[in-house]
Coordinates of C-alpha atoms and ligand atoms in Angstrom, one line a residue:
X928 CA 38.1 10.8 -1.9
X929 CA 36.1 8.1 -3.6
X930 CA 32.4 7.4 -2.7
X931 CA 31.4 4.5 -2.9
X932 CA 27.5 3.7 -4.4
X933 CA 24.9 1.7 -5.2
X934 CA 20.8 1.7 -5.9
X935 CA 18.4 -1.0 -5.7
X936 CA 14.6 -1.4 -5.5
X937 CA 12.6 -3.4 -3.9
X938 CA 8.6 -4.6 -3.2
X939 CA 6.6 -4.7 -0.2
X940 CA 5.0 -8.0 0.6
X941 CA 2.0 -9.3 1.6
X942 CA 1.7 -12.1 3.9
X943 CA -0.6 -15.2 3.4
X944 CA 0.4 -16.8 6.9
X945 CA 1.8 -14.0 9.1
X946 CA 4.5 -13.4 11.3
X947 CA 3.9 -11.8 14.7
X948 CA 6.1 -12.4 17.8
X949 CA 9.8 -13.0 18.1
X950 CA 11.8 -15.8 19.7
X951 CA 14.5 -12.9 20.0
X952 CA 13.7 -9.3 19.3
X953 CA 17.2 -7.7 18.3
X954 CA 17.9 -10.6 15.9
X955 CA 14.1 -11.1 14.6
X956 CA 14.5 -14.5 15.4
X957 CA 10.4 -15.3 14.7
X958 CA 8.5 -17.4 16.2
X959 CA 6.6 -19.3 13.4
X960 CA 7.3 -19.0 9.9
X961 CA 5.5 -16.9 6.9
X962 CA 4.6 -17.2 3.5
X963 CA 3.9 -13.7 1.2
X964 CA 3.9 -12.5 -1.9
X965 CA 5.7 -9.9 -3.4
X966 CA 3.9 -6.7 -4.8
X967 CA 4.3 -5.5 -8.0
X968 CA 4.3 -2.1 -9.3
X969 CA 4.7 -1.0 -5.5
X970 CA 8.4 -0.4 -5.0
X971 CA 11.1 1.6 -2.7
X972 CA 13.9 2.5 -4.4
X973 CA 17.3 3.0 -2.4
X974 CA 20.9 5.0 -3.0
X975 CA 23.4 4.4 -0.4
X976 CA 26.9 6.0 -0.6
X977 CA 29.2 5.3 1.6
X978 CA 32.2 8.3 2.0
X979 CA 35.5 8.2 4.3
X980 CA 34.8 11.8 4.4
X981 CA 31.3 11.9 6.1
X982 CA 31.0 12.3 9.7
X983 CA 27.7 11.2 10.3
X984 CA 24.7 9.1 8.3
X985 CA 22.3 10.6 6.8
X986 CA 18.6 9.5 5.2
X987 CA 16.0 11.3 3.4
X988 CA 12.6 9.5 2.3
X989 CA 10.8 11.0 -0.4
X990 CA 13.5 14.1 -0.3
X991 CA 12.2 14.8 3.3
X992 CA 15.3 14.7 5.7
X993 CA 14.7 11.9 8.4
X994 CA 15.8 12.4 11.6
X995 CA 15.6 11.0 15.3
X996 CA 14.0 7.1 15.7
X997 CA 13.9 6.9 11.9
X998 CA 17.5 7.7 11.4
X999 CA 18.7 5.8 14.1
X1000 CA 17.1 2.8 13.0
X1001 CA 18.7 2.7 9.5
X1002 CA 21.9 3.9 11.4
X1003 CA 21.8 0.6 13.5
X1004 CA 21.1 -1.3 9.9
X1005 CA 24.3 0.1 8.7
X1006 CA 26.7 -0.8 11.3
X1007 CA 26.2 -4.6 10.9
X1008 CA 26.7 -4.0 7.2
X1009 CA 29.9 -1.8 7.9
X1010 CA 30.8 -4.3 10.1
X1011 CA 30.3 -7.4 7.8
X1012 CA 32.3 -5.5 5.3
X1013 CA 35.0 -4.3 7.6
X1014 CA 34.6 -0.8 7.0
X1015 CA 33.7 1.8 9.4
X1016 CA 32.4 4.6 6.6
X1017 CA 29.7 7.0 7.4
X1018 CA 26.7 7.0 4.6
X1019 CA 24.1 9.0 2.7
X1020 CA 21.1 6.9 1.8
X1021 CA 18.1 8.6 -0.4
X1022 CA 15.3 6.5 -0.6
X1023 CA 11.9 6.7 -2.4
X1024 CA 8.6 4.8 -2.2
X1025 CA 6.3 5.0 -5.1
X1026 CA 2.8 4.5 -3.4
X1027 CA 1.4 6.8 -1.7
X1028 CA 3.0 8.0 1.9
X1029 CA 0.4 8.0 5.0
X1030 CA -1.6 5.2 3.1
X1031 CA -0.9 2.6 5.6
X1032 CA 0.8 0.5 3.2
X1033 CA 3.9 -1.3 5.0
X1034 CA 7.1 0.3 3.8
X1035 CA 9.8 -1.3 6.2
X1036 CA 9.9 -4.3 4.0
X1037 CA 10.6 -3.1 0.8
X1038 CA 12.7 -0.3 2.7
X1039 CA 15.2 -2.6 4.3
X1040 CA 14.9 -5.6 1.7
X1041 CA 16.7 -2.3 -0.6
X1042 CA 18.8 -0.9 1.6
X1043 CA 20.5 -4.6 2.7
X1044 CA 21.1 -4.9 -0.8
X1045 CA 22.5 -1.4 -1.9
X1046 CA 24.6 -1.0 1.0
X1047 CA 25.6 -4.4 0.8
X1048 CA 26.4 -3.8 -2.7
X1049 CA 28.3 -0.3 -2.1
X1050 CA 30.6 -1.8 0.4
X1051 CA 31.5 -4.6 -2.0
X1052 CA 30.1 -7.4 -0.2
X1053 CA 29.6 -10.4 -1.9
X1054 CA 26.1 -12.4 -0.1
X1055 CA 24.4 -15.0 -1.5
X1056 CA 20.2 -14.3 -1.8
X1057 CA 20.0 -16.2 1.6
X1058 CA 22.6 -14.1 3.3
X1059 CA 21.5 -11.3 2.0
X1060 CA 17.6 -11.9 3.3
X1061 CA 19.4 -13.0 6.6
X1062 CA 20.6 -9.3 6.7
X1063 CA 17.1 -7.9 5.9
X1064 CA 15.6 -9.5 8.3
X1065 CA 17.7 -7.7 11.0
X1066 CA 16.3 -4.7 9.4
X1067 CA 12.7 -5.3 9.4
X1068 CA 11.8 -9.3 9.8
X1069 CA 9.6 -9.1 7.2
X1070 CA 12.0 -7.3 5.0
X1071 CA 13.8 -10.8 4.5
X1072 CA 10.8 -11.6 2.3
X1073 CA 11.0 -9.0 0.0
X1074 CA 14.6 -10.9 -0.9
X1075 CA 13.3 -13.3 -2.9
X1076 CA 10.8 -13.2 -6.1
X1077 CA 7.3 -13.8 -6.4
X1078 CA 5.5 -16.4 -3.7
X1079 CA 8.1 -17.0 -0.9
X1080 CA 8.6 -18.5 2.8
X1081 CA 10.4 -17.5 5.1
X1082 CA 12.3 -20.3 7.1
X1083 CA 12.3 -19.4 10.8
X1084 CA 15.4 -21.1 11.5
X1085 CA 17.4 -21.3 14.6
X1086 CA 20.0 -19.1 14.4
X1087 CA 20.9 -15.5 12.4
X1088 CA 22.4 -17.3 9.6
X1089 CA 19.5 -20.0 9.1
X1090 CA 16.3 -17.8 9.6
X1091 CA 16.2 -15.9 5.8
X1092 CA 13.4 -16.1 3.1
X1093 CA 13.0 -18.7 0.0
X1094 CA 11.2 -18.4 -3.2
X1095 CA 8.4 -20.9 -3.0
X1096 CA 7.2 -20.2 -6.6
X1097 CA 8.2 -17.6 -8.8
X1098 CA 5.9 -14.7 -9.8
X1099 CA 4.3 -16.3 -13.1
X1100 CA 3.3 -19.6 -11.2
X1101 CA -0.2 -17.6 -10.3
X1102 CA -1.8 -14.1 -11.7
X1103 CA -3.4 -13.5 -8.2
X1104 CA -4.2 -9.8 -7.5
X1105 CA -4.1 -8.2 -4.1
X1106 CA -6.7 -5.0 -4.3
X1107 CA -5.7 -3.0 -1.1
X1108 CA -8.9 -1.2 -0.2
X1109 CA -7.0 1.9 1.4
X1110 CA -8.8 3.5 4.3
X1111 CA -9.2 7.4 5.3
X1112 CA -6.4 8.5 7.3
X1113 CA -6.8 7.5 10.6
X1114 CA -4.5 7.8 13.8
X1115 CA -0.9 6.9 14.1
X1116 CA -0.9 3.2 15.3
X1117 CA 1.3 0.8 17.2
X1118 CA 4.1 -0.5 15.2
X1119 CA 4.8 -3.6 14.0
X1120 CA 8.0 -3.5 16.2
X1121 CA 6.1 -2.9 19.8
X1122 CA 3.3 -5.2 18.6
X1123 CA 6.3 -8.3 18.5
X1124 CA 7.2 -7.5 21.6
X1125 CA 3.6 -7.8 23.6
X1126 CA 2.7 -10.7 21.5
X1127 CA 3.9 -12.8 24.2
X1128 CA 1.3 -11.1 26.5
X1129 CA -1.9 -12.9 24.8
X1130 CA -2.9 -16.3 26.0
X1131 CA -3.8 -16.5 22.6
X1132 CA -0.3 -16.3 21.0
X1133 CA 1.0 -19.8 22.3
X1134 CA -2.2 -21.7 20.1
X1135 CA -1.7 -19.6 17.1
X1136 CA 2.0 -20.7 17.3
X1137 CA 1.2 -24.0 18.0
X1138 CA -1.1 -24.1 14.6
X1139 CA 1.2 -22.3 12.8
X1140 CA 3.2 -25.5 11.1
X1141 CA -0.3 -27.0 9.6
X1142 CA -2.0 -23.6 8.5
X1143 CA 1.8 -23.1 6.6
X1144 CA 1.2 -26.6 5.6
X1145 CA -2.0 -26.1 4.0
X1146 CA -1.0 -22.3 2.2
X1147 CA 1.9 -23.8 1.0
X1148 CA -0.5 -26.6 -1.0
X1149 CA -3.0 -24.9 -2.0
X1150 CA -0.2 -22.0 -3.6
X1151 CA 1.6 -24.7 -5.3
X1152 CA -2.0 -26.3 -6.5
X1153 CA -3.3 -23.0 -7.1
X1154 CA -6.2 -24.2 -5.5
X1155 CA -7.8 -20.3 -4.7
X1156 CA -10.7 -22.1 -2.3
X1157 CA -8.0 -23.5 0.1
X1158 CA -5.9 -20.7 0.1
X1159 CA -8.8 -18.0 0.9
X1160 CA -9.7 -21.2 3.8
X1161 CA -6.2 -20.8 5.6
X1162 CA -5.0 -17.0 4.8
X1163 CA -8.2 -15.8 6.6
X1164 CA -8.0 -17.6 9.5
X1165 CA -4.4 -16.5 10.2
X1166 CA -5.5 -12.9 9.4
X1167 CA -8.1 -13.3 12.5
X1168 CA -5.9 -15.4 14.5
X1169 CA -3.0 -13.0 14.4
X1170 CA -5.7 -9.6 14.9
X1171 CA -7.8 -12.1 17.7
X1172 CA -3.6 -12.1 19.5
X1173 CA -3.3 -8.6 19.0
X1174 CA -7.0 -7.7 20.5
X1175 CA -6.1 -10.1 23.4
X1176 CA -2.3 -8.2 24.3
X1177 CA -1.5 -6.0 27.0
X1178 CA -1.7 -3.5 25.9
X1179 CA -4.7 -4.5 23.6
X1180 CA -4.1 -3.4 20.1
X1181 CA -7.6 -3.0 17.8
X1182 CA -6.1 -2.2 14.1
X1183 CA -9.3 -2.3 12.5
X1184 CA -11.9 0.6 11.6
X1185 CA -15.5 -0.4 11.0
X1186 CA -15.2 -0.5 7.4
X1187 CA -12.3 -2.9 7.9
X1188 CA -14.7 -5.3 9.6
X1189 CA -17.6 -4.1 6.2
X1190 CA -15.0 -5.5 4.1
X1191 CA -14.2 -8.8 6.1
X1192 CA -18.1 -9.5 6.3
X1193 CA -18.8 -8.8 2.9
X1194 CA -15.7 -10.9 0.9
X1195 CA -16.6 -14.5 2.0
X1196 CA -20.4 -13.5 0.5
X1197 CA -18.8 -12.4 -2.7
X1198 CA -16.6 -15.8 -3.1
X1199 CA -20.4 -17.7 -2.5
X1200 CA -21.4 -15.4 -5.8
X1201 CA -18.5 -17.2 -7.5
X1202 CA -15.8 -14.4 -7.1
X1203 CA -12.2 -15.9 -6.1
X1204 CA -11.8 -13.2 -3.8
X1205 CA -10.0 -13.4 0.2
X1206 CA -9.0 -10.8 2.6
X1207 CA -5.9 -10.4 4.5
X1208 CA -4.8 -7.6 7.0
X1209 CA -1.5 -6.2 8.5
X1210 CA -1.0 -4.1 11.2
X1211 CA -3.2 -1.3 10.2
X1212 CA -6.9 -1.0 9.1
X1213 CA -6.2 -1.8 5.1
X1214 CA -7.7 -4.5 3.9
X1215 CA -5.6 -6.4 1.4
X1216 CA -8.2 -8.3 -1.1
X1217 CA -6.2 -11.5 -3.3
X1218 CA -8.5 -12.2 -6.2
X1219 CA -8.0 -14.1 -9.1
X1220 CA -7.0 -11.8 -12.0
X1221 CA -10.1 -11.9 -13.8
X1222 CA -11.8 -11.1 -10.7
X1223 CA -9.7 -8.4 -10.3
X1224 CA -11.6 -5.5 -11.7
X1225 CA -15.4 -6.1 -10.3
X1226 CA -13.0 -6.9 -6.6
X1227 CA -11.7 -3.5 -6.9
X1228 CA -14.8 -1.3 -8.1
X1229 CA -16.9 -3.1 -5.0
X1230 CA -14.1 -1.7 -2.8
X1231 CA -14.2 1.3 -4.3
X1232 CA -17.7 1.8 -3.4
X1233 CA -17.3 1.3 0.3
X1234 CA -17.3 5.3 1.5
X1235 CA -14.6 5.2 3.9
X1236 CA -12.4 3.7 1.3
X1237 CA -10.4 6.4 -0.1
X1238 CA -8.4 4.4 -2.8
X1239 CA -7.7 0.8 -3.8
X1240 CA -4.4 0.0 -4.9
X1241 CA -3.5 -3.5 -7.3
X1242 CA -0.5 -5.3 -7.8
X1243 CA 0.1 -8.8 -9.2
X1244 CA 3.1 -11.0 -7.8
X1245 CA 6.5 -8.9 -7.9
X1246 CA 10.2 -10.1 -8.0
X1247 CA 12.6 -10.1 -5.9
X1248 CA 15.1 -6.9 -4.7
X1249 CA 17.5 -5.9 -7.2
X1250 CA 20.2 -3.5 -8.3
X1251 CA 19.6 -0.6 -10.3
X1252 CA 21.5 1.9 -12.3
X1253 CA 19.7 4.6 -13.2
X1254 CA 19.5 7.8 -10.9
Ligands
DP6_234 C1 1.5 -7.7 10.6 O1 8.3 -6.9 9.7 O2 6.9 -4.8 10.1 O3 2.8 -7.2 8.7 O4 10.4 -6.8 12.2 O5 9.5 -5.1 13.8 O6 10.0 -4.5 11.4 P1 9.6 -5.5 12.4 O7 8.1 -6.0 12.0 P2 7.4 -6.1 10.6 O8 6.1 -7.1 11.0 C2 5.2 -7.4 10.1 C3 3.9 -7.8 10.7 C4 2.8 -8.0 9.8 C5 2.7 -9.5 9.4 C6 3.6 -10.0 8.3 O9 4.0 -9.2 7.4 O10 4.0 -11.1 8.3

């Protein structure tokens, strides 16, 4: 019997403006649109075969065999592609991130941003970069930004087909760094997943919703004038708008540790020194730290200095998802 293959590899992103809170949950229908970047030299890198003689799916992530809520969540992924292609095949899909596992570093975007596209690809489907972050998104919603290359938006939309991510300038159109200051291991968190869900319960969420429009307004402007004063304005308030919705949810989620919050208070002192330097962070204690590139090295050797600051990560802007060939 034939088996029928393909590999791809994809970035995590980082977003500027973020997404948190769904109009619909199962679709990942958002509720206010986002604007990230993509990061190179992080990367997942996917094989999916798809065999009429497998009786079952089956995942491993960095050669561990996954099992239970995270094998049923890439088995749910793969029925709307088996369904989309009309074929009900069972499937083996290896995948592999490159940065370090247990860092905190998001891995459902990249991970689903490469398995849309290799399974996609192994079942012969045919989407166009906007169908095929439309399907990512169903994975992980901000998987559908991890699509496209470099500085990108995604479009909430109004439906499954209009609600996918677009380039909004490519990698080359700005050499900012993001210097992940990556904190000791701490406790398992919420997820992203059961955070959209609660966000709802904030009286907070409805205003940073409401603001959402001009804040994208304003990151959009001051990415396409690469104006870095502007951008570090608007992408930390919507890092502590989304964190103040999060502390204010029932249940109430606190992501940061306190050398999160040393970070946060010390970056706005360093751009007064003259360093292009903002912070950003996800779900999880990490602080993400965009700095210009020459900026980059004095950005990361203060982080590194911070004792509960294990390891600092940098990546510039990063394409978009793509096929590979090699094993
Ligand atoms: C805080 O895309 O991880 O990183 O759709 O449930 O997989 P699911 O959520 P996810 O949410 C990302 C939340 C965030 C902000 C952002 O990346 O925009």
């Amino acid at each position: 019997m034939t088996t029928f293959t393909a590999t791809a590899l994809a970035h995590p992103n980082i977003a500027f403006i973020k997404y948190w809170g769904n109009r619909d949950d199962n679709l990942r229908l958002p509720q206010n649109g986002s604007v990230s970047m993509n990061l190179a030299g992080l990367h997942t890198h996917t094989r999916v075969s798809f065999d009429p003689a497998f009786t079952s799916d089956s995942f491993t992530l960095n050669h561990l065999v996954q099992t239970g809520a995270s094998l049923a969540r890439v088995s749910a992924f793969l029925n709307l592609v088996r369904e989309k292609a009309a074929k009900p095949w069972y499937a083996q899909v290896e995948s592999a991130n490159n940065f370090p596992t247990g860092a905190g570093i998001a891995s459902s975007a990249a991970a689903f941003a490469a398995l849309a596209l290799a399974a996609s690809s192994a079942l012969g489907l045919e989407l166009s970069e906007a169908q095929l972050s439309a399907l990512a998104r169903k994975g992980s919603g901000s998987a559908c930004r991890s699509i496209p290359s470099g500085y990108v938006e995604w479009l909430p939309g109004s439906s499954d087909e209009d609600s996918y991510a677009v380039t909004l300038a490519p990698p080359s159109h700005w050499d900012l760094v993001d210097c992940i200051a990556v904190m000791k291991d701490t406790h398992k968190v919420t997820g992203s997943s059961e955070g959209h869900q609660i966000a709802n319960t904030s009286p907070l969420q409805a205003a940073r919703v409401s603001g959402a429009p001009d804040r994208l307004q304003r990151c959009r402007q001051a990415l396409l004038a690469r104006d870095f004063d502007a951008l570090a304005a608007v992408v930390e308030l919507d890092s502590n708008l989304m964190h103040a919705v999060m502390m204010t949810s029932n249940p109430a989620l606190f992501y940061w540790e306190p050398a999160s919050v040393e970070i946060m208070k010390a970056v706005p002192g360093w751009r007064r020194e003259g360093l292009a330097a903002c912070y950003t962070l996800d779900a999880g204690p990490n602080v993400h730290v965009l700095c210009a590139v020459t900026d980059a090295p004095m950005v990361k050797s203060r982080l590194e200095q911070i004792p509960s600051v294990i390891q600092v990560l940098t990546a510039t802007a990063g394409g978009g998802a793509h096929l590979t060939f090699e094993d």
